[in-house]
Short mmCIF file of C-alpha atoms and ligand atoms in Angstrom, two decimals:
data_model
loop_
_atom_site.label_atom_id
_atom_site.label_comp_id
_atom_site.label_asym_id
_atom_site.label_seq_id
_atom_site.Cartn_x
_atom_site.Cartn_y
_atom_site.Cartn_z
CA MET A 1 94.48 68.23 69.36
CA LYS A 2 91.78 70.91 69.31
CA TYR A 3 90.12 72.88 72.10
CA VAL A 4 86.44 73.52 72.88
CA SER A 5 84.55 75.54 75.48
CA THR A 6 82.93 74.14 78.63
CA ARG A 7 79.75 76.07 77.74
CA GLY A 8 79.03 74.60 74.33
CA ASP A 9 81.06 76.54 71.74
CA ALA A 10 82.40 73.49 69.90
CA THR A 11 84.43 75.37 67.27
CA PRO A 12 87.62 73.29 67.23
CA ARG A 13 90.47 75.70 67.95
CA PRO A 14 94.17 74.85 67.75
CA PHE A 15 96.48 75.50 70.71
CA CYS A 16 98.10 78.67 69.36
CA GLU A 17 94.72 80.27 68.79
CA ILE A 18 93.79 79.97 72.47
CA LEU A 19 97.33 80.57 73.78
CA LEU A 20 96.82 84.31 74.21
CA GLU A 21 93.16 84.02 75.29
CA GLY A 22 91.35 83.90 78.63
CA LEU A 23 87.66 82.98 78.44
CA ALA A 24 86.11 81.37 75.37
CA PRO A 25 83.71 83.67 73.46
CA ASP A 26 80.67 82.04 75.16
CA GLY A 27 82.11 82.75 78.63
CA GLY A 28 83.32 79.18 79.20
CA LEU A 29 86.82 77.81 79.69
CA TYR A 30 88.83 75.95 77.08
CA LEU A 31 89.52 72.23 77.40
CA PRO A 32 90.91 69.69 74.93
CA GLN A 33 88.24 67.77 73.00
CA ALA A 34 89.53 64.64 74.76
CA TYR A 35 92.37 63.91 77.17
CA PRO A 36 95.22 62.03 75.48
CA LYS A 37 95.83 58.70 77.23
CA VAL A 38 99.22 57.62 78.48
CA ASP A 39 99.75 53.85 78.79
CA GLY A 40 102.25 51.81 80.81
CA ALA A 41 104.69 51.52 77.92
CA THR A 42 104.73 55.31 77.54
CA LEU A 43 105.26 55.81 81.27
CA ALA A 44 108.15 53.32 81.12
CA ARG A 45 109.69 55.26 78.25
CA TRP A 46 109.30 58.57 80.09
CA ARG A 47 110.79 57.38 83.39
CA GLY A 48 114.29 58.78 83.55
CA LEU A 49 113.71 61.72 81.21
CA SER A 50 114.90 65.14 82.34
CA TYR A 51 112.16 67.54 83.44
CA ALA A 52 112.44 69.52 80.20
CA ASP A 53 112.27 66.40 78.01
CA LEU A 54 109.30 65.10 80.00
CA ALA A 55 107.60 68.48 79.56
CA PHE A 56 108.25 68.26 75.82
CA GLU A 57 106.63 64.79 75.61
CA ILE A 58 103.53 65.87 77.53
CA LEU A 59 103.12 69.21 75.76
CA SER A 60 103.50 67.48 72.38
CA LEU A 61 100.28 65.57 73.09
CA TYR A 62 98.41 68.87 73.36
CA ILE A 63 100.21 71.16 70.91
CA ASP A 64 100.30 70.25 67.23
CA ASP A 65 100.74 73.70 65.73
CA ILE A 66 104.30 74.43 66.88
CA PRO A 67 107.02 72.44 65.06
CA SER A 68 108.54 69.80 67.38
CA ASP A 69 112.07 71.17 67.24
CA ASP A 70 110.86 74.64 68.17
CA LEU A 71 108.74 73.35 71.06
CA HIS A 72 111.60 71.23 72.35
CA ALA A 73 113.95 74.23 72.27
CA LEU A 74 111.41 76.47 74.09
CA VAL A 75 110.92 73.93 76.85
CA ARG A 76 114.65 73.34 77.26
CA ARG A 77 115.23 77.07 77.55
CA THR A 78 112.51 77.28 80.24
CA TYR A 79 113.23 74.43 82.65
CA THR A 80 116.88 74.89 83.54
CA ALA A 81 118.70 74.29 86.83
CA GLU A 82 119.84 77.89 86.55
CA THR A 83 116.24 79.21 86.72
CA PHE A 84 114.78 76.59 89.09
CA GLY A 85 117.70 75.86 91.38
CA THR A 86 118.18 72.09 90.87
CA PRO A 87 118.55 69.69 87.92
CA GLN A 88 115.33 67.88 89.04
CA ILE A 89 113.46 71.24 88.84
CA THR A 90 110.77 69.96 91.32
CA PRO A 91 112.70 67.74 93.79
CA LEU A 92 111.02 65.82 96.63
CA LYS A 93 111.87 66.37 100.30
CA ALA A 94 110.93 63.49 102.60
CA LEU A 95 109.17 64.22 105.91
CA ASP A 96 107.33 61.38 107.73
CA GLU A 97 107.51 57.89 106.22
CA GLY A 98 105.74 58.08 102.83
CA LEU A 99 104.97 61.79 103.12
CA CYS A 100 107.00 64.21 100.99
CA LEU A 101 106.99 67.82 99.89
CA GLN A 102 107.37 68.44 96.16
CA ALA A 103 109.26 71.71 95.75
CA LEU A 104 107.60 73.90 93.12
CA SER A 105 108.79 77.25 94.36
CA ASN A 106 112.45 77.60 93.53
CA GLY A 107 111.82 79.79 90.48
CA PRO A 108 112.61 83.52 90.28
CA THR A 109 109.66 84.71 92.43
CA LEU A 110 109.70 81.84 94.97
CA ALA A 111 106.16 80.60 94.27
CA PHE A 112 104.80 77.78 92.10
CA LYS A 113 103.31 80.24 89.60
CA ASP A 114 106.77 80.50 88.04
CA MET A 115 106.47 76.86 86.87
CA ALA A 116 103.83 77.84 84.31
CA MET A 117 104.53 81.53 83.83
CA GLN A 118 108.15 80.99 82.76
CA LEU A 119 106.95 78.72 79.94
CA LEU A 120 104.22 81.19 79.02
CA GLY A 121 106.88 83.89 78.54
CA GLN A 122 108.73 81.68 76.05
CA LEU A 123 105.53 80.64 74.23
CA PHE A 124 104.25 84.22 73.97
CA GLU A 125 107.53 85.57 72.56
CA TYR A 126 107.66 82.71 70.04
CA GLN A 127 104.05 83.06 68.87
CA LEU A 128 104.11 86.87 68.71
CA GLY A 129 107.39 86.71 66.81
CA ARG A 130 106.12 84.38 64.12
CA THR A 131 102.82 86.25 63.65
CA GLY A 132 104.35 89.73 63.83
CA ARG A 133 101.90 90.68 66.60
CA GLN A 134 102.35 92.52 69.87
CA LEU A 135 100.72 91.95 73.25
CA ASN A 136 100.29 94.37 76.10
CA ILE A 137 99.52 92.49 79.29
CA LEU A 138 97.41 94.43 81.74
CA GLY A 139 96.97 93.06 85.23
CA ALA A 140 96.30 93.89 88.86
CA THR A 141 98.23 92.24 91.65
CA SER A 142 98.57 92.25 95.40
CA GLY A 143 101.59 89.96 95.19
CA ASP A 144 102.34 86.54 93.64
CA THR A 145 100.79 86.59 90.15
CA GLY A 146 102.04 90.03 89.18
CA SER A 147 105.63 89.33 90.05
CA ALA A 148 105.57 85.89 88.36
CA ALA A 149 104.21 87.53 85.18
CA GLU A 150 106.84 90.28 85.24
CA TYR A 151 109.74 87.86 85.74
CA ALA A 152 108.42 85.67 82.92
CA MET A 153 107.91 88.52 80.43
CA ARG A 154 110.92 90.73 81.23
CA GLY A 155 112.97 91.37 78.12
CA LYS A 156 110.63 89.31 75.89
CA LYS A 157 110.15 90.72 72.40
CA GLY A 158 106.65 91.79 71.40
CA VAL A 159 105.36 91.81 75.00
CA ARG A 160 104.89 94.64 77.47
CA VAL A 161 103.51 94.32 80.99
CA PHE A 162 101.44 97.01 82.70
CA MET A 163 100.97 95.81 86.28
CA LEU A 164 98.78 97.74 88.69
CA SER A 165 99.36 97.38 92.43
CA PRO A 166 97.98 99.28 95.45
CA HIS A 167 100.51 102.01 96.30
CA GLY A 168 102.29 101.35 99.60
CA ARG A 169 100.24 98.25 100.44
CA MET A 170 102.47 95.40 99.32
CA SER A 171 105.14 94.07 101.65
CA PRO A 172 108.55 95.78 101.20
CA PHE A 173 109.89 92.48 99.82
CA GLN A 174 107.08 92.04 97.25
CA GLN A 175 107.43 95.66 96.23
CA ALA A 176 111.18 95.33 95.80
CA GLN A 177 110.76 92.13 93.79
CA MET A 178 108.62 93.91 91.23
CA PHE A 179 109.86 97.48 91.32
CA SER A 180 113.56 96.62 91.06
CA LEU A 181 113.07 95.26 87.53
CA GLN A 182 114.75 97.68 85.13
CA ASP A 183 113.55 96.11 81.86
CA PRO A 184 111.95 98.74 79.64
CA ASN A 185 109.03 96.41 78.72
CA ILE A 186 107.91 96.14 82.37
CA HIS A 187 105.72 98.96 83.72
CA ASN A 188 104.81 99.06 87.41
CA LEU A 189 101.87 101.38 88.07
CA ALA A 190 101.41 102.04 91.80
CA ILE A 191 97.77 103.07 92.14
CA GLU A 192 96.66 105.38 94.96
CA GLY A 193 94.00 103.01 96.30
CA VAL A 194 93.41 99.42 97.36
CA PHE A 195 93.64 96.18 95.35
CA ASP A 196 89.95 96.36 94.36
CA ASP A 197 90.56 99.80 92.78
CA CYS A 198 93.33 98.25 90.69
CA GLN A 199 91.03 95.43 89.59
CA ASP A 200 88.24 97.88 88.74
CA ILE A 201 90.63 99.81 86.51
CA VAL A 202 91.68 96.63 84.69
CA LYS A 203 87.99 95.82 84.12
CA ALA A 204 87.21 99.35 82.93
CA VAL A 205 90.08 99.33 80.43
CA SER A 206 89.21 95.81 79.19
CA ASN A 207 85.55 96.80 78.75
CA ASP A 208 86.59 99.58 76.35
CA LEU A 209 86.74 97.20 73.38
CA ALA A 210 88.04 99.77 70.91
CA PHE A 211 90.93 100.66 73.23
CA LYS A 212 91.55 97.01 74.02
CA GLN A 213 91.82 96.13 70.35
CA ARG A 214 93.89 99.10 69.26
CA HIS A 215 96.42 98.52 72.03
CA HIS A 216 96.43 94.70 71.87
CA ILE A 217 95.51 94.36 75.55
CA GLY A 218 95.62 90.85 77.03
CA THR A 219 95.90 89.15 80.42
CA VAL A 220 97.71 86.17 81.95
CA ASN A 221 95.18 85.04 84.55
CA SER A 222 94.95 81.56 85.97
CA ILE A 223 92.27 80.34 83.54
CA ASN A 224 94.74 80.45 80.65
CA TRP A 225 94.93 76.89 79.28
CA ALA A 226 98.68 77.00 78.58
CA ARG A 227 99.36 77.79 82.24
CA LEU A 228 97.29 74.85 83.36
CA LEU A 229 98.95 72.55 80.83
CA ALA A 230 102.44 73.52 82.02
CA GLN A 231 101.38 72.50 85.54
CA VAL A 232 100.38 68.99 84.43
CA VAL A 233 104.07 68.19 83.94
CA TYR A 234 105.08 68.35 87.60
CA TYR A 235 102.46 65.79 88.63
CA PHE A 236 104.22 63.34 86.30
CA ALA A 237 107.63 64.46 87.57
CA GLY A 238 106.54 64.01 91.21
CA TRP A 239 104.99 60.61 90.53
CA PHE A 240 108.16 59.34 88.77
CA GLN A 241 110.28 60.42 91.75
CA ALA A 242 107.97 58.77 94.29
CA THR A 243 107.65 55.41 92.48
CA GLN A 244 109.86 52.67 91.04
CA ARG A 245 107.19 50.84 89.04
CA ASN A 246 104.26 51.83 86.85
CA ASP A 247 101.58 50.15 88.97
CA GLN A 248 102.28 52.28 92.05
CA VAL A 249 99.66 54.80 93.11
CA VAL A 250 100.50 58.21 94.62
CA ASP A 251 98.18 60.71 96.35
CA PHE A 252 98.71 64.47 96.00
CA CYS A 253 97.66 67.21 98.41
CA VAL A 254 97.37 70.68 96.88
CA PRO A 255 97.02 74.03 98.71
CA SER A 256 94.18 75.45 96.62
CA GLY A 257 92.53 78.75 95.76
CA ASN A 258 91.46 79.23 92.16
CA PHE A 259 91.66 75.48 91.50
CA GLY A 260 94.31 75.91 88.78
CA ASN A 261 97.01 73.83 90.41
CA ILE A 262 94.83 70.89 91.43
CA CYS A 263 92.94 71.00 88.12
CA ALA A 264 96.27 70.20 86.44
CA GLY A 265 96.41 67.13 88.72
CA HIS A 266 92.93 66.18 87.54
CA VAL A 267 94.11 66.41 83.92
CA ALA A 268 97.17 64.23 84.69
CA ARG A 269 94.89 61.67 86.36
CA MET A 270 92.47 61.71 83.39
CA MET A 271 95.47 61.01 81.13
CA GLY A 272 96.07 57.81 83.06
CA LEU A 273 98.82 58.82 85.50
CA PRO A 274 98.30 56.51 88.53
CA ILE A 275 97.16 59.19 90.97
CA GLY A 276 94.93 57.82 93.72
CA ARG A 277 93.51 60.83 95.48
CA LEU A 278 93.68 64.52 94.80
CA VAL A 279 93.31 66.29 98.12
CA ALA A 280 92.20 69.94 97.94
CA ALA A 281 93.42 71.89 100.97
CA THR A 282 91.80 75.26 101.61
CA ASN A 283 92.30 77.94 104.24
CA GLU A 284 89.45 79.81 105.98
CA ASN A 285 88.14 80.61 102.48
CA ASP A 286 86.66 77.15 102.15
CA VAL A 287 84.55 77.35 98.96
CA LEU A 288 86.17 74.18 97.63
CA ASP A 289 86.14 72.19 100.89
CA GLU A 290 82.44 72.95 101.22
CA PHE A 291 81.81 71.67 97.69
CA PHE A 292 83.68 68.41 98.10
CA ARG A 293 81.96 67.72 101.42
CA THR A 294 78.40 68.72 100.45
CA GLY A 295 78.11 69.10 96.66
CA ARG A 296 77.17 72.73 97.14
CA TYR A 297 79.25 75.40 95.36
CA ARG A 298 78.62 78.77 96.96
CA VAL A 299 80.43 81.87 95.71
CA ARG A 300 81.36 84.15 98.60
CA SER A 301 80.70 87.88 98.82
CA GLY A 302 83.47 90.37 99.54
CA SER A 303 82.50 90.56 103.22
CA GLU A 304 82.63 86.74 103.49
CA THR A 305 86.09 86.57 101.93
CA PHE A 306 88.70 86.61 104.69
CA GLU A 307 92.20 88.07 104.59
CA THR A 308 94.38 85.28 105.93
CA SER A 309 98.02 84.45 106.51
CA SER A 310 97.94 82.27 103.36
CA PRO A 311 96.81 85.19 101.17
CA SER A 312 97.27 83.52 97.77
CA MET A 313 94.39 81.20 98.65
CA ASP A 314 92.01 84.01 99.69
CA ILE A 315 89.40 83.58 96.98
CA SER A 316 85.65 84.14 96.79
CA LYS A 317 85.17 81.80 93.82
CA ALA A 318 87.48 79.24 92.21
CA SER A 319 87.93 80.41 88.64
CA ASN A 320 89.17 77.08 87.19
CA PHE A 321 86.57 74.95 88.95
CA GLU A 322 84.25 74.95 85.92
CA ARG A 323 86.76 72.73 84.10
CA PHE A 324 86.35 69.94 86.65
CA VAL A 325 82.57 70.30 86.86
CA PHE A 326 82.35 69.95 83.06
CA ASP A 327 84.01 66.53 83.38
CA LEU A 328 81.95 65.67 86.47
CA VAL A 329 78.66 66.21 84.60
CA GLY A 330 79.86 63.98 81.76
CA ARG A 331 80.99 66.91 79.58
CA ASP A 332 77.41 68.14 79.29
CA ALA A 333 78.01 71.75 78.15
CA ALA A 334 74.36 72.80 78.56
CA ARG A 335 74.37 71.58 82.17
CA THR A 336 77.71 73.34 82.84
CA ALA A 337 76.44 76.57 81.29
CA MET A 338 73.34 76.39 83.47
CA LEU A 339 75.29 75.80 86.71
CA PHE A 340 77.94 78.46 86.11
CA GLY A 341 75.80 80.91 84.14
CA ALA A 342 72.28 81.18 85.55
CA GLY A 343 73.04 79.21 88.72
CA ILE A 344 75.69 81.64 89.90
CA ALA A 345 74.05 84.79 88.54
CA ARG A 346 70.65 83.98 90.06
CA ASP A 347 71.45 81.95 93.18
CA GLY A 348 75.09 82.76 93.90
CA GLY A 349 75.99 79.11 93.41
CA PHE A 350 74.55 75.66 92.79
CA GLN A 351 74.12 72.18 94.20
CA VAL A 352 75.06 69.19 92.04
CA ASN A 353 72.49 66.37 92.01
CA ASP A 354 72.94 63.10 93.91
CA ALA A 355 74.20 61.14 90.91
CA GLU A 356 76.81 63.83 90.17
CA PHE A 357 77.83 64.04 93.82
CA ALA A 358 78.30 60.27 93.94
CA ARG A 359 80.64 60.47 90.96
CA ILE A 360 83.15 62.81 92.70
CA ALA A 361 84.91 59.92 94.45
CA GLY A 362 85.64 58.30 91.09
CA PHE A 363 87.65 61.40 90.15
CA GLY A 364 89.74 60.96 93.31
CA PHE A 365 88.81 64.26 94.95
CA VAL A 366 88.65 64.76 98.70
CA SER A 367 89.27 67.92 100.71
CA GLY A 368 90.10 69.52 104.01
CA LYS A 369 90.52 72.89 105.64
CA SER A 370 93.24 74.60 107.66
CA VAL A 371 93.08 77.83 109.68
CA HIS A 372 95.68 80.26 111.01
CA ALA A 373 96.38 78.31 114.22
CA ASP A 374 96.86 75.11 112.16
CA ARG A 375 99.36 76.85 109.89
CA ILE A 376 101.42 78.18 112.75
CA ALA A 377 101.38 74.80 114.55
CA THR A 378 102.32 72.96 111.35
CA ILE A 379 105.19 75.33 110.54
CA ARG A 380 106.51 74.91 114.09
CA ASP A 381 106.13 71.13 114.13
CA THR A 382 107.79 70.70 110.72
CA TRP A 383 110.71 72.85 111.81
CA GLN A 384 111.15 71.10 115.15
CA ARG A 385 110.86 67.52 113.88
CA PHE A 386 112.49 67.76 110.46
CA GLY A 387 114.48 71.02 110.40
CA THR A 388 112.45 71.99 107.32
CA MET A 389 110.97 75.47 107.11
CA ILE A 390 107.72 75.72 105.15
CA ASP A 391 105.54 78.66 104.17
CA THR A 392 101.94 79.24 105.25
CA HIS A 393 100.31 77.84 102.06
CA THR A 394 102.36 74.66 102.14
CA ALA A 395 101.47 74.37 105.84
CA ASP A 396 97.75 74.34 104.95
CA GLY A 397 98.52 71.51 102.53
CA LEU A 398 100.58 69.52 105.01
CA LYS A 399 97.95 69.84 107.76
CA VAL A 400 95.23 68.47 105.48
CA ALA A 401 97.55 65.82 103.99
CA ARG A 402 98.14 64.32 107.44
CA GLU A 403 94.36 64.00 107.94
CA GLN A 404 93.90 62.31 104.55
CA ARG A 405 96.88 59.95 104.47
CA ARG A 406 96.30 56.33 103.55
CA ALA A 407 98.49 53.46 104.75
CA GLY A 408 100.87 52.26 102.06
CA VAL A 409 100.16 55.10 99.61
CA PRO A 410 102.81 57.80 99.27
CA MET A 411 101.42 61.32 99.64
CA LEU A 412 103.08 64.30 97.94
CA VAL A 413 102.27 67.76 99.31
CA LEU A 414 102.88 70.47 96.74
CA GLU A 415 105.09 73.21 98.20
CA THR A 416 103.62 76.31 96.59
CA ALA A 417 105.84 79.08 98.03
CA LEU A 418 109.02 79.57 100.04
CA PRO A 419 108.86 80.91 103.63
CA ALA A 420 110.99 83.93 102.63
CA LYS A 421 107.84 85.47 101.12
CA PHE A 422 105.88 85.31 104.38
CA ALA A 423 108.36 86.45 107.02
CA GLU A 424 105.75 87.75 109.45
CA SER A 425 104.08 84.34 109.92
CA ILE A 426 107.46 82.62 110.18
CA ARG A 427 108.42 85.02 112.98
CA GLU A 428 105.12 84.25 114.72
CA ALA A 429 105.70 80.50 114.47
CA LEU A 430 109.46 80.23 114.96
CA ASP A 431 110.57 83.56 116.39
CA MET A 432 113.17 83.96 113.64
CA ASP A 433 113.46 85.32 110.12
CA PRO A 434 113.21 82.91 107.17
CA PRO A 435 116.36 82.56 105.06
CA ARG A 436 116.44 84.23 101.69
CA PRO A 437 117.97 82.85 98.50
CA ALA A 438 121.26 84.65 97.79
CA ALA A 439 119.94 86.30 94.61
CA LEU A 440 117.26 88.15 96.61
CA GLN A 441 119.35 89.35 99.52
CA GLY A 442 119.22 93.11 99.94
CA ILE A 443 116.74 93.68 97.09
CA GLU A 444 114.92 96.30 99.18
CA SER A 445 117.84 98.69 98.66
CA LEU A 446 118.03 98.34 94.85
CA PRO A 447 116.87 101.28 92.71
CA LYS A 448 113.11 101.10 92.05
CA ARG A 449 111.29 101.79 88.81
CA PHE A 450 107.57 102.57 89.17
CA GLN A 451 104.99 105.23 88.45
CA VAL A 452 102.52 106.47 91.08
CA MET A 453 99.09 107.23 89.65
CA PRO A 454 95.62 108.14 90.94
CA ALA A 455 92.91 105.42 90.82
CA ASP A 456 91.65 106.67 87.46
CA ALA A 457 91.16 104.41 84.43
CA GLY A 458 91.57 107.39 82.09
CA ARG A 459 95.06 108.09 83.43
CA VAL A 460 96.05 104.45 83.10
CA LYS A 461 94.80 104.38 79.49
CA ARG A 462 96.78 107.50 78.68
CA TYR A 463 99.92 105.94 80.18
CA ILE A 464 99.43 102.76 78.15
CA ALA A 465 98.81 104.73 74.94
CA GLU A 466 101.99 106.75 75.49
CA HIS A 467 104.05 103.62 76.01
CA THR A 468 102.71 101.36 73.27
CA GLY A 469 103.27 103.95 70.57
CA LEU A 470 100.01 102.88 68.87
C1 PLP Q 501 98.29 80.85 93.58
C2 PLP Q 501 98.73 80.15 94.82
C3 PLP Q 501 98.00 79.10 95.41
C4 PLP Q 501 96.65 78.65 94.87
O1 PLP Q 501 96.75 78.02 93.63
P1 PLP Q 501 95.46 77.87 92.70
O2 PLP Q 501 95.97 77.40 91.40
O3 PLP Q 501 94.85 79.24 92.62
O4 PLP Q 501 94.54 76.90 93.37
C5 PLP Q 501 98.51 78.47 96.53
N1 PLP Q 501 99.69 78.86 97.07
C6 PLP Q 501 100.42 79.87 96.54
C7 PLP Q 501 101.68 80.26 97.22
C8 PLP Q 501 99.97 80.55 95.40
O5 PLP Q 501 100.71 81.56 94.90
#
């Protein structure tokens, strides 16, 4: 299996070459040359496998440059009941008849990003070890991604993490989650500024190509192909749990922001997994809902991007969306490059043509939107009727799932975070505090390890140089 870019660079690259990469050199995203197909006999063989063994089978279709035994061992080390809380790893919780939550957020940082990031940590350490290379991950975070990256990379050989966050602006819980890590390869830099200052610094450092090269700077953002691939596995795992036979169709509803999670569902469906619909649920930042309703993709400006109570879905553009559009336009790289290159640069977006718009239904996509009042009502209703406490992102998904349900077709709503991370909204909805997993009780009082720094790219570079020893 080789990988090519959505914008026309057809150089066939093996998995390990793109493992540590973000964008392709032409600015596109990597996709496999073709999706491997899974037939009924294969599904029958996979039914009953453990999560780790299922992950091994699926990853093996996409990775041919890691010896099988090594890949199997990496996956088995990643997906353990110890790390993810249950032997099923992503168990289902039934709500109404035929409507279930699929739990993806029982990993170390209580959000679904752990599902992929934990595997990435293992893959990075393995690949860096066998090539004798090092990687210094530089990132900016206001919450979820930064902590998932730190928990995945802590203690890994050959990897350091330099994570910038706005000083004093994360919740005490988020801050404690990150700053209590004592591993010497994890560096928390608390920047005197806001999140945008942190992002600007990351851009400034990455644009200094000489520095970037000398210090082996990389990122772990959501466009990384290995992250997306890891997410494909839980669509299979959810489908197996919701069905008894191979001809049964299941719909999925996915709380969406950067389109990484639901794009993995698209890949699973393209492989032949019997997924009926993929329902994209957005919050007030409805870039994706607008597209699926109208065919118009319109990137939002900063002032049009709202801060909401489901903050991990507060996006102005959906960075993985180009992967789906590439398939939608029949894998026409020139057309994709025009829409996402000139179209966005010149017009701030694009409109697909009528023929393309008509094809969306064949890919199973529909969408819906949920706002703050919907989240609060859904959290309250789910607690009162089922005794199940859900977080704000999952509530957006559940609200939209109820609107899009079809008689006789099971619907799985992906639970993307635990309520413990969003205590303020839970108090608003239920007038009580969300429970916390035992391992995270009292983390606010643990010793913290972080470095306060002015919003100055030069200072950050100096800090990195001092700590990479290069
Ligand atoms: C990242 C995130 C999302 C959005 O996922 P995308 O892959 O960006 O669409 C939804 N919910 C939570 C809790 C998240 O952390």
